[in-house]
CSV table of C-alpha atoms in Angstrom, one decimal:
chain,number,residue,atom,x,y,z
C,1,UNK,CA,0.0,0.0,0.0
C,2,UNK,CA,1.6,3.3,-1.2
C,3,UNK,CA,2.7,5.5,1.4
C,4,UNK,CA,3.5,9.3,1.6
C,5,UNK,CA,5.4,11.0,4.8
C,6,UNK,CA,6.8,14.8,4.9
C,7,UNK,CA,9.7,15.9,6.8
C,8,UNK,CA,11.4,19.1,7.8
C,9,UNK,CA,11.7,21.7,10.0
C,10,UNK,CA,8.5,22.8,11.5
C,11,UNK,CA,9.9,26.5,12.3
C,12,UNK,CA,11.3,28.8,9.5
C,13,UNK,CA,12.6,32.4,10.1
C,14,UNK,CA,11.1,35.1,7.8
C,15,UNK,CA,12.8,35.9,5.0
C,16,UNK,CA,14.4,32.5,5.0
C,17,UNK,CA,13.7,29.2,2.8
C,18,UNK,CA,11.3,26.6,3.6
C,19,UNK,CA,12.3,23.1,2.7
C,20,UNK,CA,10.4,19.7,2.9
C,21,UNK,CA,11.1,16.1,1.4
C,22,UNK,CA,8.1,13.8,1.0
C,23,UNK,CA,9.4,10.0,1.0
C,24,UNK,CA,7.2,7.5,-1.3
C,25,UNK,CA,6.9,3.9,0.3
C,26,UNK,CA,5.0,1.0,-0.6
C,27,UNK,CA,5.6,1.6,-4.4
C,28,UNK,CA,8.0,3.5,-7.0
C,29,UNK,CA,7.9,7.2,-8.0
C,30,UNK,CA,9.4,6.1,-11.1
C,31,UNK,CA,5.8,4.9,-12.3
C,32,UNK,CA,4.3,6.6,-15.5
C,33,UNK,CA,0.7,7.2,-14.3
C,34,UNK,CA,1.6,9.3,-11.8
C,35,UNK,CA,2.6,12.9,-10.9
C,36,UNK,CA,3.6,13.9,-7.4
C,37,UNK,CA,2.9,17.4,-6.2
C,38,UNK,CA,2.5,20.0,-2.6
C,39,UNK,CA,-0.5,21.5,-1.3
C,40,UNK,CA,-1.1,23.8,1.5
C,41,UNK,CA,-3.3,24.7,3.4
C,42,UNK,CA,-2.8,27.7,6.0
C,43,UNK,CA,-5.1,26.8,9.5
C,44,UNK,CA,-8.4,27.6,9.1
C,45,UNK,CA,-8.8,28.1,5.5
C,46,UNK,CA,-9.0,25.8,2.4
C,47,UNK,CA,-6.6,24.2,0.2
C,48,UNK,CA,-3.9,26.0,-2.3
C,49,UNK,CA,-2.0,23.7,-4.9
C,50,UNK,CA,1.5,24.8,-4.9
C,51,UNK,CA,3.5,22.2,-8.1
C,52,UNK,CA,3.6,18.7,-9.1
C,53,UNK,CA,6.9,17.1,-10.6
C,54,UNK,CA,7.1,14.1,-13.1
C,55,UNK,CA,9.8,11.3,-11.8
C,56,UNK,CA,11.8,12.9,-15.3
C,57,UNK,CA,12.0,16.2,-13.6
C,58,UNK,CA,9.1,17.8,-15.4
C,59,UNK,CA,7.5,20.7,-13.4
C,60,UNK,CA,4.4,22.7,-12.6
C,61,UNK,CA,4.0,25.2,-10.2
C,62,UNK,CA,1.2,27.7,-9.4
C,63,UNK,CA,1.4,30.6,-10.9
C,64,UNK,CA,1.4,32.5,-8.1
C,65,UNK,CA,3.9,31.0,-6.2
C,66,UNK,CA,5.9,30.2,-9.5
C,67,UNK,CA,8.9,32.8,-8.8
C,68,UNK,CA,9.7,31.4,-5.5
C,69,UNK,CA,9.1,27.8,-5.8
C,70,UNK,CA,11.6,24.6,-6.8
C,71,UNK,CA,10.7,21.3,-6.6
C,72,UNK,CA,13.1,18.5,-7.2
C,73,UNK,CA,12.7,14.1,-7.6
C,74,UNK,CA,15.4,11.8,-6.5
C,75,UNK,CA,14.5,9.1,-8.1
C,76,UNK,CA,17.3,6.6,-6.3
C,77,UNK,CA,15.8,7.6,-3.0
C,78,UNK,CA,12.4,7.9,-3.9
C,79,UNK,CA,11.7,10.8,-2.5
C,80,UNK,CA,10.4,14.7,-3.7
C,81,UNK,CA,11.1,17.9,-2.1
C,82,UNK,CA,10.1,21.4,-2.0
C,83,UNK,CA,11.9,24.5,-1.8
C,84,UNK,CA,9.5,27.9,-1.1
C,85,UNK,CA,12.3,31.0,-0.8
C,86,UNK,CA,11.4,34.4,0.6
C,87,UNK,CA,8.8,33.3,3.3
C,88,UNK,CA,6.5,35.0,5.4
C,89,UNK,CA,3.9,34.9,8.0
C,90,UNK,CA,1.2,34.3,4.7
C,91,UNK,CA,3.1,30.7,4.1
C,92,UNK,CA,2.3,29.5,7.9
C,93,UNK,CA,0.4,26.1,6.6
C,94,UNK,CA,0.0,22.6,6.7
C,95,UNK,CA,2.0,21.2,3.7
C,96,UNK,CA,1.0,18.3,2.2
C,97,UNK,CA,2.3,16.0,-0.2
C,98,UNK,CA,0.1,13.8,-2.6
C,99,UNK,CA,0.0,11.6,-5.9
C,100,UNK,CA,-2.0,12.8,-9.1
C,101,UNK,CA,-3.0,9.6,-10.4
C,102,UNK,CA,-4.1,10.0,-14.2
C,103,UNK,CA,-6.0,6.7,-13.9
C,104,UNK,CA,-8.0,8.6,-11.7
C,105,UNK,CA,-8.5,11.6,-14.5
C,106,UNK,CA,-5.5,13.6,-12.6
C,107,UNK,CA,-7.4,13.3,-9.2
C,108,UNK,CA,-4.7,13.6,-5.9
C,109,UNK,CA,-6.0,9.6,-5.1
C,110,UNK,CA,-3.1,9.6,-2.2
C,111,UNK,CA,-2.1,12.1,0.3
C,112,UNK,CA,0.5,12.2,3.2
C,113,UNK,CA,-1.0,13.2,6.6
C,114,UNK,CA,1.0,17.4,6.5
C,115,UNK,CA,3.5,18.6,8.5
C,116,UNK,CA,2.5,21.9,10.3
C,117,UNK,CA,5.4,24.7,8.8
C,118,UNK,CA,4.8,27.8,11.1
C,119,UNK,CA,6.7,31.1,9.7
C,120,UNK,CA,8.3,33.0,12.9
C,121,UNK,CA,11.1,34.8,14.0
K,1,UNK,CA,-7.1,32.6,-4.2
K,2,UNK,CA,-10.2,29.9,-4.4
K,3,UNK,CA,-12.0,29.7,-7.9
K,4,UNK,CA,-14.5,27.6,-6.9
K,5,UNK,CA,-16.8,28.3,-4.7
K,6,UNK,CA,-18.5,26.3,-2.4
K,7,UNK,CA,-21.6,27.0,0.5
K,8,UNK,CA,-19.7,27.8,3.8
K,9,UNK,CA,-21.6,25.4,5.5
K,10,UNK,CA,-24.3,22.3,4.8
K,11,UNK,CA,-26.3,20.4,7.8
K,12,UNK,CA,-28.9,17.9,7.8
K,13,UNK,CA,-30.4,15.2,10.2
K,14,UNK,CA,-29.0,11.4,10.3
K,15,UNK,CA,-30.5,10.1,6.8
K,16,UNK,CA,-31.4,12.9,5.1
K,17,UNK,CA,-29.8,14.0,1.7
K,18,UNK,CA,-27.6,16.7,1.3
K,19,UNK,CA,-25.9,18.2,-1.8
K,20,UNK,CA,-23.0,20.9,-1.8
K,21,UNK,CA,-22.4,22.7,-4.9
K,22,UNK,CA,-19.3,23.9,-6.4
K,23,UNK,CA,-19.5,26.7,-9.0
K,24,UNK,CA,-16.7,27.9,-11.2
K,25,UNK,CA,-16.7,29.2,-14.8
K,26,UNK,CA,-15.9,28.8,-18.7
K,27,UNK,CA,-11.8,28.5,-17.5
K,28,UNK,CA,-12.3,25.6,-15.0
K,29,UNK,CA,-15.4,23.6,-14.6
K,30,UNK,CA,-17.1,25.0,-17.9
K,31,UNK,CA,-13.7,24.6,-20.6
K,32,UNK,CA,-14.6,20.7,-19.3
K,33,UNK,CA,-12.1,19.7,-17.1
K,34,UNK,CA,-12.9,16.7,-14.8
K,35,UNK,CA,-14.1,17.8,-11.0
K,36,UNK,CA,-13.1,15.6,-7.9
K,37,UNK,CA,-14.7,15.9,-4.4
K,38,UNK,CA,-12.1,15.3,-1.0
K,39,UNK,CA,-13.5,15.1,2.7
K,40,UNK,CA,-11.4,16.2,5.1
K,41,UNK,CA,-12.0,14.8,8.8
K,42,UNK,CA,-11.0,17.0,11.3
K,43,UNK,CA,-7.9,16.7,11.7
K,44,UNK,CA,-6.8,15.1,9.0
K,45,UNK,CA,-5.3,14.7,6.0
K,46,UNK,CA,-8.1,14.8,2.6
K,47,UNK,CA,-9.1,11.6,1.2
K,48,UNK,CA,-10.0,11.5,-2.3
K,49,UNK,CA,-14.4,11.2,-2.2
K,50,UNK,CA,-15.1,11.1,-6.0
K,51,UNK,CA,-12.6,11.8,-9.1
K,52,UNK,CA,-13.8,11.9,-12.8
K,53,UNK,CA,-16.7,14.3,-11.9
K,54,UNK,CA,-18.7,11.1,-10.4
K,55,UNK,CA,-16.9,8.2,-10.0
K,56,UNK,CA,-16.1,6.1,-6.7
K,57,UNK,CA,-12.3,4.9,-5.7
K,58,UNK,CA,-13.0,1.4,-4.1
K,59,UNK,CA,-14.2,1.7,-0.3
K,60,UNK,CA,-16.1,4.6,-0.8
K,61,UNK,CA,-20.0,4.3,0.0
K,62,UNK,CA,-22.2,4.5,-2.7
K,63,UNK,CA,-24.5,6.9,-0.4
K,64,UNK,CA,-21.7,10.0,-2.1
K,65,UNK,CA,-22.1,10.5,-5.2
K,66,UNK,CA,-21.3,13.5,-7.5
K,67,UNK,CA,-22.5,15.2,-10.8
K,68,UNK,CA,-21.4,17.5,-13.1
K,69,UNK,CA,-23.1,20.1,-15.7
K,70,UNK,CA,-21.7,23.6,-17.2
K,71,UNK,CA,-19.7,26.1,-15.1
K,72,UNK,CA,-20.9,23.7,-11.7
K,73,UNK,CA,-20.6,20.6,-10.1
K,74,UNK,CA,-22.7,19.1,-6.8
K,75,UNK,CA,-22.2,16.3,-4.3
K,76,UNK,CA,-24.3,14.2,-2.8
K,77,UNK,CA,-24.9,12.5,0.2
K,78,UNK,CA,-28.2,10.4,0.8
K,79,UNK,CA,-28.5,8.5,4.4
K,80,UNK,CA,-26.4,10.9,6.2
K,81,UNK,CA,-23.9,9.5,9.0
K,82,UNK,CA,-22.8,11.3,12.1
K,83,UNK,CA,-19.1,9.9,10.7
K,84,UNK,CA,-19.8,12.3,7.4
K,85,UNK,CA,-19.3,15.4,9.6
K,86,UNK,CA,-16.3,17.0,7.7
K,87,UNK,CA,-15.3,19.4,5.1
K,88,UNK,CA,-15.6,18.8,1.9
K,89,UNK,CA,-13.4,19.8,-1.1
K,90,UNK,CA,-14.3,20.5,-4.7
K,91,UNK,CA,-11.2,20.6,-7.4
K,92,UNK,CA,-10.8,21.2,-11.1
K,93,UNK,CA,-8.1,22.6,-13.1
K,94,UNK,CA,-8.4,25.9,-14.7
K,95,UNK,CA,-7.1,27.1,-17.6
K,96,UNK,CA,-4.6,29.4,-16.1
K,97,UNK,CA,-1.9,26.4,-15.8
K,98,UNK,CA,-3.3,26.0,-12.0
K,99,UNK,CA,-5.0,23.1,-10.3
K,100,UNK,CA,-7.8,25.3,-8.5
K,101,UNK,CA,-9.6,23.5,-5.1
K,102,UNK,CA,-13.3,24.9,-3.8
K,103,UNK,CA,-13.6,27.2,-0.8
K,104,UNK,CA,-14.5,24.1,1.0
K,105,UNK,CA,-17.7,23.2,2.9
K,106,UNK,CA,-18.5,22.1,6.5
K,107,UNK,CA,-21.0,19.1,7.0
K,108,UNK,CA,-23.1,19.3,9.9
K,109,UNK,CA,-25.2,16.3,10.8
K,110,UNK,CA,-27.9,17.7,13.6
C-alpha cells in the first residue's frame, strides 16, 4: 500500500527558505501514471496547490507561487522535495504531499498526513 | 485565491440527503475539465471522495455521489452518517496552468 510522509523543519525564520522532502513507500515514483505534487493549506482556510513534478524532472507550479518555488525528484531515494524561498507569516500552513494519479483523470488519489510549517522569527 | 466556490456550510439530520455545490466558470469547470470531491475529517489529511466528476475509488459508499453540468458541479450524500461530519473539497483545473480547489464546505449532521 503506497505510502507518503513529509519531513522538515517545523519552524522557519522570515525571509528564509522553507524546505520539505516527501518519502514515497510502498511503491515507485518512477511509475508513469503518476505525478507527485504540494499542497497547502494555512489553519483555518482551504486548500492552495503549490506544483507537481514528473519522476523525469518535469514541473508545474502555481502561478502564483511560480517565482519562488523549486521542486526537485530523486529518483534513487524515492523521494520529492520542495523549496519555497522568501517566506513569510502568509506561508504559515499545513504542507502536504500527494500523488496525481491519471488513472484517476488527474485526481490527488493519495495524500501524506502534512507537516505543520509555522513562519516565525 | 479559491476559484471555486463552495456553501460555507451544509447540515442535515442522520439520513437525510444533502448536496453541496461547487461553481466555477468557462476557464475551469465549464472549458470541461474533470471535478473531484475530498473530505477532510478533522484533523486530517483529505481523502479522495469522488474523481472523474462522479466516480467512486473502491471503499467509498455509494450513499456519495457526484454530478457535473456547465460552469458547476454538486455532491451528494443520501442516508447521512454522524461519521460524514467533515469538510468537503471540490477541485478542477483551470485554464490558467493551475490546479484550483473549492472554498471548501462544513457538513453538519444535527
Amino acid at each position: 500500500q503506497l505510502q507518503l510522509q513529509e519531513s522538515g523543519p517545523g519552524l522557519v525564520k522570515p525571509s528564509e527558505t522553507l524546505s520539505l522532502t516527501c518519502t514515497v513507500s510502498g511503491g515507485s515514483i518512477s511509475s508513469s501514471s503518476y505525478y507527485w505534487g504540494w499542497i497547502r493549506q494555512p489553519p483555518g482556510k482551504g486548500l492552495e496547490w503549490i506544483g507537481s513534478i514528473y519522476y523525469s524532472g518535469s514541473t508545474y507550479y502555481n502561478p502564483s507561487l511560480k517565482s519562488r518555488v523549486t521542486i526537485s525528484v530523486d529518483t534513487s531515494k524515492n523521494q520529492f522535495s520542495l523549496k519555497l524561498s522568501s517566506v513569510t507569516a502568509a506561508d504559515t500552513a499545513v504542507y502536504y504531499c500527494a500523488r496525481r494519479s491519471a488513472p484517476k483523470d488527474d485526481a490527488f488519489d493519495i495524500w501524506g498526513q502534512g507537516t505543520m510549517v509555522t513562519v516565525s522569527s | 485565491q479559491s476559484v471555486l466556490t463552495q456553501p460555507p456550510s451544509v447540515s442535515g439530520a442522520p439520513g437525510q440527503r444533502v448536496t453541496i455545490s461547487c461553481t466555477g466558470s468557462s476557464s475551469n469547470i465549464g472549458a470541461g475539465y474533470d471535478v473531484h470531491w475530498y473530505q477532510q475529517l478533522p484533523g486530517t489529511a483529505p481523502k479522495l471522495l469522488i474523481y472523474g466528476n462522479s466516480n467512486r475509488p473502491s471503499g467509498v459508499p455509494d450513499r456519495f455521489s457526484g454530478s457535473k453540468s456547465g460552469t458547476s458541479a454538486s455532491l451528494a450524500i443520501t442516508g447521512l452518517q454522524a461519521e460524514d461530519e467533515a469538510d468537503y473539497y471540490c477541485q478542477s483545473y483551470d485554464s490558467s496552468l493551475s490546479y484550483v480547489f473549492g472554498t471548501g464546505t462544513k457538513v453538519t449532521v444535527l
